mmCIF file of N, CA, C and O in Angstrom:
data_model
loop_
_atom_site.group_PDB
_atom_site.id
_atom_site.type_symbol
_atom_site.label_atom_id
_atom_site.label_comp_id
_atom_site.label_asym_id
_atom_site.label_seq_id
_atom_site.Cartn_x
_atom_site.Cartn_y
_atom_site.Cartn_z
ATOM 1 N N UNK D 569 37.796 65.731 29.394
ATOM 2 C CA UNK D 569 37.871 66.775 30.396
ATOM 3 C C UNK D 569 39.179 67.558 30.250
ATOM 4 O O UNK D 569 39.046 68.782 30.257
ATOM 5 N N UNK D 570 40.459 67.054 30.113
ATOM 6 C CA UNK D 570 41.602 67.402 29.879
ATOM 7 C C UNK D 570 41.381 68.346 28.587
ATOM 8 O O UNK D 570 41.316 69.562 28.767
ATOM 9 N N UNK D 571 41.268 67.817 27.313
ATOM 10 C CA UNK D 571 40.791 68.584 26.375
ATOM 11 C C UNK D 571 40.090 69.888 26.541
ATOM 12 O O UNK D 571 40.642 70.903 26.114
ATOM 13 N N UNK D 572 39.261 69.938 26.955
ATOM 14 C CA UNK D 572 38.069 71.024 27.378
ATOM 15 C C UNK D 572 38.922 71.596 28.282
ATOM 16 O O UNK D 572 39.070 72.772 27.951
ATOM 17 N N UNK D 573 39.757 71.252 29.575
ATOM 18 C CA UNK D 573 40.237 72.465 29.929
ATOM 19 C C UNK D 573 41.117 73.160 29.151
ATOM 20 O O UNK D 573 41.149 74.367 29.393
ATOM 21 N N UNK D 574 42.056 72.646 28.033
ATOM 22 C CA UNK D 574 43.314 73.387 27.476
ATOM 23 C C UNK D 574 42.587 73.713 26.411
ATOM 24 O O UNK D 574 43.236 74.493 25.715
ATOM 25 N N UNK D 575 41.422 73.453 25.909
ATOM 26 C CA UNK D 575 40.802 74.146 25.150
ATOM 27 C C UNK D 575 40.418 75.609 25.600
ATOM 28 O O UNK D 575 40.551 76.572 24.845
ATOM 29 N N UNK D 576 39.825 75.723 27.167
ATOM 30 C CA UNK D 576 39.301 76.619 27.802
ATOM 31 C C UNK D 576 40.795 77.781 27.940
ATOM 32 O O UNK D 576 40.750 78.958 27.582
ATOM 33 N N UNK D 577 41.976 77.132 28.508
ATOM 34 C CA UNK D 577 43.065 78.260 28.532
ATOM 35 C C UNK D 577 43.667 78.172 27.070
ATOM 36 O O UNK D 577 44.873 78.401 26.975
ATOM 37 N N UNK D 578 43.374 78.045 26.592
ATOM 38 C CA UNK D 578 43.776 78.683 25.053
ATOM 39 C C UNK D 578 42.842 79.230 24.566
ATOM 40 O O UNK D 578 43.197 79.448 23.408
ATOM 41 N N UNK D 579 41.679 79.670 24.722
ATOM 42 C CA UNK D 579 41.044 80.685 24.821
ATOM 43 C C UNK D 579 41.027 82.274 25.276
ATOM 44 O O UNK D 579 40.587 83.225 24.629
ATOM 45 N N UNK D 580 41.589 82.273 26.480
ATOM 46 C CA UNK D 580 41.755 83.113 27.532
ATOM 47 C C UNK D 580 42.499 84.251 27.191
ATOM 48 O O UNK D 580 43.491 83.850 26.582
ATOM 49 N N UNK D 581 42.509 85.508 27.286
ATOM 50 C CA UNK D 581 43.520 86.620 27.027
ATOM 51 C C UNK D 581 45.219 86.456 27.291
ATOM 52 O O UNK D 581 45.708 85.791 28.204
ATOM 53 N N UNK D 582 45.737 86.977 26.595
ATOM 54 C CA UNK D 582 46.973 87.380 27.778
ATOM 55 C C UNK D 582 47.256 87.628 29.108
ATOM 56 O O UNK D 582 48.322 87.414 29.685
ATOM 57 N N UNK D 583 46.233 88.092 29.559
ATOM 58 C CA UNK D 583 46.303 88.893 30.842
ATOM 59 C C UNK D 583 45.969 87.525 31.770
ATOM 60 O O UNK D 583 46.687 87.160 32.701
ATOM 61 N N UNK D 584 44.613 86.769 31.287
ATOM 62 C CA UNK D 584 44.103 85.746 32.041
ATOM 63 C C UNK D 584 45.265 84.969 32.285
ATOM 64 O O UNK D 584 45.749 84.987 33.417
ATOM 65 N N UNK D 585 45.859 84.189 31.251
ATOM 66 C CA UNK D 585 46.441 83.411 31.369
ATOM 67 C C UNK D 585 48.184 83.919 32.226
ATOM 68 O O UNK D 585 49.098 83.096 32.263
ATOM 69 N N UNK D 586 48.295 84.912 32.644
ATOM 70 C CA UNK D 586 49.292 85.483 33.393
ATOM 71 C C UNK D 586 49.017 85.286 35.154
ATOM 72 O O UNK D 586 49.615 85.192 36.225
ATOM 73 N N UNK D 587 47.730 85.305 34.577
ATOM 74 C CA UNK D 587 46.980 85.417 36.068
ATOM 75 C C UNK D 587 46.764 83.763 36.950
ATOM 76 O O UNK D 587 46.496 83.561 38.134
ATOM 77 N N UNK D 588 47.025 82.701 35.741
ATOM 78 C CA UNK D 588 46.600 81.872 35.753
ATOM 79 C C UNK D 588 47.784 81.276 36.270
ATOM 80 O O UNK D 588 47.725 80.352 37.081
ATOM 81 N N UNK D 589 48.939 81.785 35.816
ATOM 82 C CA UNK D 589 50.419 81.116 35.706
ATOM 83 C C UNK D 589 50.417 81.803 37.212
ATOM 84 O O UNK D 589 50.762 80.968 38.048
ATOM 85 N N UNK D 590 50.179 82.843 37.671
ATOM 86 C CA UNK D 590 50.625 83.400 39.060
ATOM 87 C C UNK D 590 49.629 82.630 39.893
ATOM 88 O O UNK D 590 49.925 82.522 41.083
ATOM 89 N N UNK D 591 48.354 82.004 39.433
ATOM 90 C CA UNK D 591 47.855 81.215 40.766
ATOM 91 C C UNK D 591 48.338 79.623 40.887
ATOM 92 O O UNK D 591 48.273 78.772 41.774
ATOM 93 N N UNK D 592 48.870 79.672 39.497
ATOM 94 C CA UNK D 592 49.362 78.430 39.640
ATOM 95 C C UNK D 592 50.672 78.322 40.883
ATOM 96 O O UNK D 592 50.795 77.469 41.762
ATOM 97 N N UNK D 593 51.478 79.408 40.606
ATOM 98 C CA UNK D 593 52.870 79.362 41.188
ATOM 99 C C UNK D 593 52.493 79.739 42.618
ATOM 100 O O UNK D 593 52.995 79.000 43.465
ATOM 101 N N UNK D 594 51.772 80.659 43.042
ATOM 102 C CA UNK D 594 51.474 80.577 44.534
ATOM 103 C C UNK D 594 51.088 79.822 45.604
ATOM 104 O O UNK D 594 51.266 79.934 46.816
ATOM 105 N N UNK D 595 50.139 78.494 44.442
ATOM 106 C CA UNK D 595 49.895 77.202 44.776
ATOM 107 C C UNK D 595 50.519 76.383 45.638
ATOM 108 O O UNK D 595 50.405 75.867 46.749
ATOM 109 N N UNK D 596 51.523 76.496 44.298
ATOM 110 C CA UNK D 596 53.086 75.717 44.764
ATOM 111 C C UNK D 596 53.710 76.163 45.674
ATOM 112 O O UNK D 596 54.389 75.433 46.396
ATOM 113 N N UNK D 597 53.586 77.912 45.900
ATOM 114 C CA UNK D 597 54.499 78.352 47.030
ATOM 115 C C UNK D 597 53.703 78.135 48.845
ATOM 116 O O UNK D 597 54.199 78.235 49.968
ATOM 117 N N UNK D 598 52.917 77.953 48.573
ATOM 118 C CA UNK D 598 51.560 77.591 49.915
ATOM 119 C C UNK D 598 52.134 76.360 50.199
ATOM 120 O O UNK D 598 52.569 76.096 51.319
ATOM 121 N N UNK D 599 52.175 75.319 48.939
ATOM 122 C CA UNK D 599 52.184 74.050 49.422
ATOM 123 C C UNK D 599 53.673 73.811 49.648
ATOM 124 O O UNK D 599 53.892 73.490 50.816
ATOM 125 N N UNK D 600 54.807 73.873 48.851
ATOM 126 C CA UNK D 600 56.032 73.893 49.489
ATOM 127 C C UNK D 600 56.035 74.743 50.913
ATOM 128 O O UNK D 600 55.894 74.068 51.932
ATOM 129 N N UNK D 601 56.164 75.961 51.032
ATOM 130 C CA UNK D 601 55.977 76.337 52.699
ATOM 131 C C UNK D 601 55.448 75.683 53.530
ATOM 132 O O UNK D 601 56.132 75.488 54.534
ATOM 133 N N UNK D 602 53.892 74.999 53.498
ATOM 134 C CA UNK D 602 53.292 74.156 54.362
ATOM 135 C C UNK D 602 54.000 72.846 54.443
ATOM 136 O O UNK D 602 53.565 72.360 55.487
ATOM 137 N N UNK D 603 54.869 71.981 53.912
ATOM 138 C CA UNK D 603 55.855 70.597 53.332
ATOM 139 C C UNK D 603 56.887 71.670 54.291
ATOM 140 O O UNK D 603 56.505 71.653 55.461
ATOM 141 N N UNK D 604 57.908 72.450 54.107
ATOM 142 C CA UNK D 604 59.079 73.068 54.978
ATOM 143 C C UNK D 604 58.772 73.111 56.416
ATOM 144 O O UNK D 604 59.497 72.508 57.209
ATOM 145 N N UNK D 605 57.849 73.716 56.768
ATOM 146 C CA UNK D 605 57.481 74.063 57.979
ATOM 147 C C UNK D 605 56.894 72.548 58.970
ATOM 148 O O UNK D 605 57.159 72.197 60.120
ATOM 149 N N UNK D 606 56.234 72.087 58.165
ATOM 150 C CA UNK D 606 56.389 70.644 58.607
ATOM 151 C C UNK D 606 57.424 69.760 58.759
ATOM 152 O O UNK D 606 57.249 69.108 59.789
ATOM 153 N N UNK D 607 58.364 69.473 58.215
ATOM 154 C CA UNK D 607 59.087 68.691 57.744
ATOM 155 C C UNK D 607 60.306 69.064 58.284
ATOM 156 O O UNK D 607 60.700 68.340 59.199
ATOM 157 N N UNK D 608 60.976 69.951 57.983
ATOM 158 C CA UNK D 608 62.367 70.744 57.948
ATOM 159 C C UNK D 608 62.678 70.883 59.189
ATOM 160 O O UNK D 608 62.409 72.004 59.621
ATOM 161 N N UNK D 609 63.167 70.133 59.967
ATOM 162 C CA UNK D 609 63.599 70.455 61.133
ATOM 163 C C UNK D 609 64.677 71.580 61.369
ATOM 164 O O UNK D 609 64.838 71.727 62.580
ATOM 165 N N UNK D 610 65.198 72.135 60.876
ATOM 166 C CA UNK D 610 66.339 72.937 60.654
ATOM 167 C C UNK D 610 65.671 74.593 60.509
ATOM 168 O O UNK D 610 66.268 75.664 60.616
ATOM 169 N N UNK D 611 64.508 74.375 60.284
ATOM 170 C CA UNK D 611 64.223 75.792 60.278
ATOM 171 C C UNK D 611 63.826 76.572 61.190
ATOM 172 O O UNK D 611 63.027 76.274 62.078
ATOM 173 N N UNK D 612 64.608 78.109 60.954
ATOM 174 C CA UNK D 612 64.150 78.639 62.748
ATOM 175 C C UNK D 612 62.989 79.372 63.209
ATOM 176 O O UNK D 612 62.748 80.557 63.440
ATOM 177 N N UNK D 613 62.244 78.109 63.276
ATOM 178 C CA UNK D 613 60.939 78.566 63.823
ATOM 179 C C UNK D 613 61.160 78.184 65.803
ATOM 180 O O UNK D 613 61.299 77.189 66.515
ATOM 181 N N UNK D 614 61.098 79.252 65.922
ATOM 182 C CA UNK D 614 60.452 78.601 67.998
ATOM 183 C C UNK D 614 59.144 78.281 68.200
ATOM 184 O O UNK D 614 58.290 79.066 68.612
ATOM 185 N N UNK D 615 58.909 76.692 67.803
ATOM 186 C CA UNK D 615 57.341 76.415 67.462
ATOM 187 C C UNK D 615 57.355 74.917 68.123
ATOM 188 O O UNK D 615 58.164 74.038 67.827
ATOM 189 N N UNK D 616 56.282 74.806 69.089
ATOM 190 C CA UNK D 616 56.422 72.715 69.471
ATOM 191 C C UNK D 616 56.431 72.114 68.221
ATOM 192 O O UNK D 616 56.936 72.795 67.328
ATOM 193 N N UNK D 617 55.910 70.776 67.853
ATOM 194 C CA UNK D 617 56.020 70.156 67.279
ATOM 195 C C UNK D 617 54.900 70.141 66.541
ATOM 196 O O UNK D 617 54.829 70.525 65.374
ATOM 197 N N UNK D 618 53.922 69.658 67.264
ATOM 198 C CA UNK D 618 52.172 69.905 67.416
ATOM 199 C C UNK D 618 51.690 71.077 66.796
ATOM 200 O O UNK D 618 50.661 71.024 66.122
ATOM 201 N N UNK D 619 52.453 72.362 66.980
ATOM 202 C CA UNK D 619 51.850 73.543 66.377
ATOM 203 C C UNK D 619 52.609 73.562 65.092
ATOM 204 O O UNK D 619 51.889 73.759 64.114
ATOM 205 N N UNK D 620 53.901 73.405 64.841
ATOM 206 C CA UNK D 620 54.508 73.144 63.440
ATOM 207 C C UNK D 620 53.176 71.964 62.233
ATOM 208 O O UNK D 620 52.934 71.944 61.026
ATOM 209 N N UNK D 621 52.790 71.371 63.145
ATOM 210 C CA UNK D 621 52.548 70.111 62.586
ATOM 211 C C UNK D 621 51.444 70.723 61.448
ATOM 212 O O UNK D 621 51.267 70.491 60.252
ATOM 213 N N UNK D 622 50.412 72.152 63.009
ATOM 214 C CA UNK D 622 49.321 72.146 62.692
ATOM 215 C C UNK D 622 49.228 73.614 61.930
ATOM 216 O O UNK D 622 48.075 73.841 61.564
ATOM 217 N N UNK D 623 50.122 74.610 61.621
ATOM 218 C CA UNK D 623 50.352 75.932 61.066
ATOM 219 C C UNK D 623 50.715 74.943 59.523
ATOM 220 O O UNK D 623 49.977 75.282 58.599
ATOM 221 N N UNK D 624 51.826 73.698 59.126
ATOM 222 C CA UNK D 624 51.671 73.684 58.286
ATOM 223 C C UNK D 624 50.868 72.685 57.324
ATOM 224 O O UNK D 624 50.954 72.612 56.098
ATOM 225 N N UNK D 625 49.908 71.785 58.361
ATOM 226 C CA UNK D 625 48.296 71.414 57.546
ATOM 227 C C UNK D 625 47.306 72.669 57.036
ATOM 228 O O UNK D 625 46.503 72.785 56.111
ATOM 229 N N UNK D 626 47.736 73.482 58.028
ATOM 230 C CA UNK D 626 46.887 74.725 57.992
ATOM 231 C C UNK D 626 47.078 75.865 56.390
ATOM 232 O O UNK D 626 46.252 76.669 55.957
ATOM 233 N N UNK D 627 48.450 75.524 55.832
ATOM 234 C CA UNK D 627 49.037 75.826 54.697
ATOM 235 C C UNK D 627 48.568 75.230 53.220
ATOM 236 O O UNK D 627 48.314 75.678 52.102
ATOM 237 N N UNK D 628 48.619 73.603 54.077
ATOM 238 C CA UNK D 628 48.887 73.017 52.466
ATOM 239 C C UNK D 628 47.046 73.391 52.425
ATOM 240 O O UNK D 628 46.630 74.223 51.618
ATOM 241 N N UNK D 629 46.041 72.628 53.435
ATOM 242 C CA UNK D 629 44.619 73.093 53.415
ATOM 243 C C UNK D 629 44.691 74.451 52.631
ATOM 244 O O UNK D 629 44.120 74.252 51.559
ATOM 245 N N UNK D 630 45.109 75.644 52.694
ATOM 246 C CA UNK D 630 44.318 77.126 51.949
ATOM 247 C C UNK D 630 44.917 76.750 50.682
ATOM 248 O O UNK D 630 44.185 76.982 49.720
ATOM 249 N N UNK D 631 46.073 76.221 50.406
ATOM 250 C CA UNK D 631 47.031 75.878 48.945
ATOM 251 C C UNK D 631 46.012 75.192 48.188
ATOM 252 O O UNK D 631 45.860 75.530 47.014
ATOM 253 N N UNK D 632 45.257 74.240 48.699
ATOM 254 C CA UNK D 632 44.060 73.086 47.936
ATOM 255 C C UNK D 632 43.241 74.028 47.556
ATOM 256 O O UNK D 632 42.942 74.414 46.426
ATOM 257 N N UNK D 633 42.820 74.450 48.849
ATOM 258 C CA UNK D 633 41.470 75.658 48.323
ATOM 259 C C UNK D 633 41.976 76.696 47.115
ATOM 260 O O UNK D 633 41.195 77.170 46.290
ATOM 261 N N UNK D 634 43.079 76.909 47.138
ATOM 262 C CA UNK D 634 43.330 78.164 46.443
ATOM 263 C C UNK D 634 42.885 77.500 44.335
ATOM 264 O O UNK D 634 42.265 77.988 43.390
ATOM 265 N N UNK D 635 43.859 75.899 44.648
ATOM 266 C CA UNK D 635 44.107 74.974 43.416
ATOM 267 C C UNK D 635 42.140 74.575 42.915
ATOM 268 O O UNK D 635 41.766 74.424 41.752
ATOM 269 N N UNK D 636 41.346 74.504 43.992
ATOM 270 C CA UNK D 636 40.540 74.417 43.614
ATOM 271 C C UNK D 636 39.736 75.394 43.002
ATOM 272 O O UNK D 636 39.076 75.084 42.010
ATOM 273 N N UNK D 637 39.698 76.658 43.512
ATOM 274 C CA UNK D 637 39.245 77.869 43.320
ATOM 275 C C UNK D 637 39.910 78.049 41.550
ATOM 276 O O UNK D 637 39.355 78.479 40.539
ATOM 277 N N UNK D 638 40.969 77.639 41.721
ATOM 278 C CA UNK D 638 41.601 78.034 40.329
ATOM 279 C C UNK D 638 41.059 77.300 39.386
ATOM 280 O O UNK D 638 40.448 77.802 38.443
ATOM 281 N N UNK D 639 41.246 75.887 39.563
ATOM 282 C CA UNK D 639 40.532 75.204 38.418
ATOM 283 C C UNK D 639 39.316 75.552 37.993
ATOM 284 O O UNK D 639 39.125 75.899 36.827
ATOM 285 N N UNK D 640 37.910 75.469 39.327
ATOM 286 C CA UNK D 640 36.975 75.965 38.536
ATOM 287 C C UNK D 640 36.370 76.999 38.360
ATOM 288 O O UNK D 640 35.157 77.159 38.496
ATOM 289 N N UNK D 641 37.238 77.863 38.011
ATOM 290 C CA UNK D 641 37.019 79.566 37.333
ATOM 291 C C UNK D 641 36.959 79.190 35.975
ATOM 292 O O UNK D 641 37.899 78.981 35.207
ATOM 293 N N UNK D 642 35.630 79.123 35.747
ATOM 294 C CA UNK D 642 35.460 79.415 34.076
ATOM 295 C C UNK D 642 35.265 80.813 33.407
ATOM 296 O O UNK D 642 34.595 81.175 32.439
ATOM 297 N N UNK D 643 35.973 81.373 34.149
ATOM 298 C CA UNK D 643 36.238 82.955 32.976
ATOM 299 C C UNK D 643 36.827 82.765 32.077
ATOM 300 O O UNK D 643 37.052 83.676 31.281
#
């Protein structure tokens, strides 16, 4: 399976694989923000606890979807 995917992005244009590197990194930026906003007490949000808790499940959740969406794009 591993094979077959890096087979599949070494296939891919230039362009794809730019596109690929930017959904990768937005990934990461969903899921670090959703981890800060949870976690980080220091940050100035005016938010209870409960709604921090639940804005950043609400983060890392679209970050998965996004990682999933990405993987299985077979363009």
């Amino acid at each position: 399976m591993l094979k077959d995917m890096l087979n599949n992005i070494q296939k891919k244009s230039l362009k794809e694989r730019f596109l690929l590197v930017l959904g990768i990194l937005f990934f990461l930026i969903y899921l670090v923000l959703g981890l800060m906003i949870m976690f980080w007490e220091k940050l100035p949000l005016n938010m209870e606890t409960k709604y921090r808790y639940a804005f950043g499940g609400l983060l890392i959740v679209y970050s998965a979807i996004r990682f999933l969406r990405l993987i299985n794009s077979k363009e």
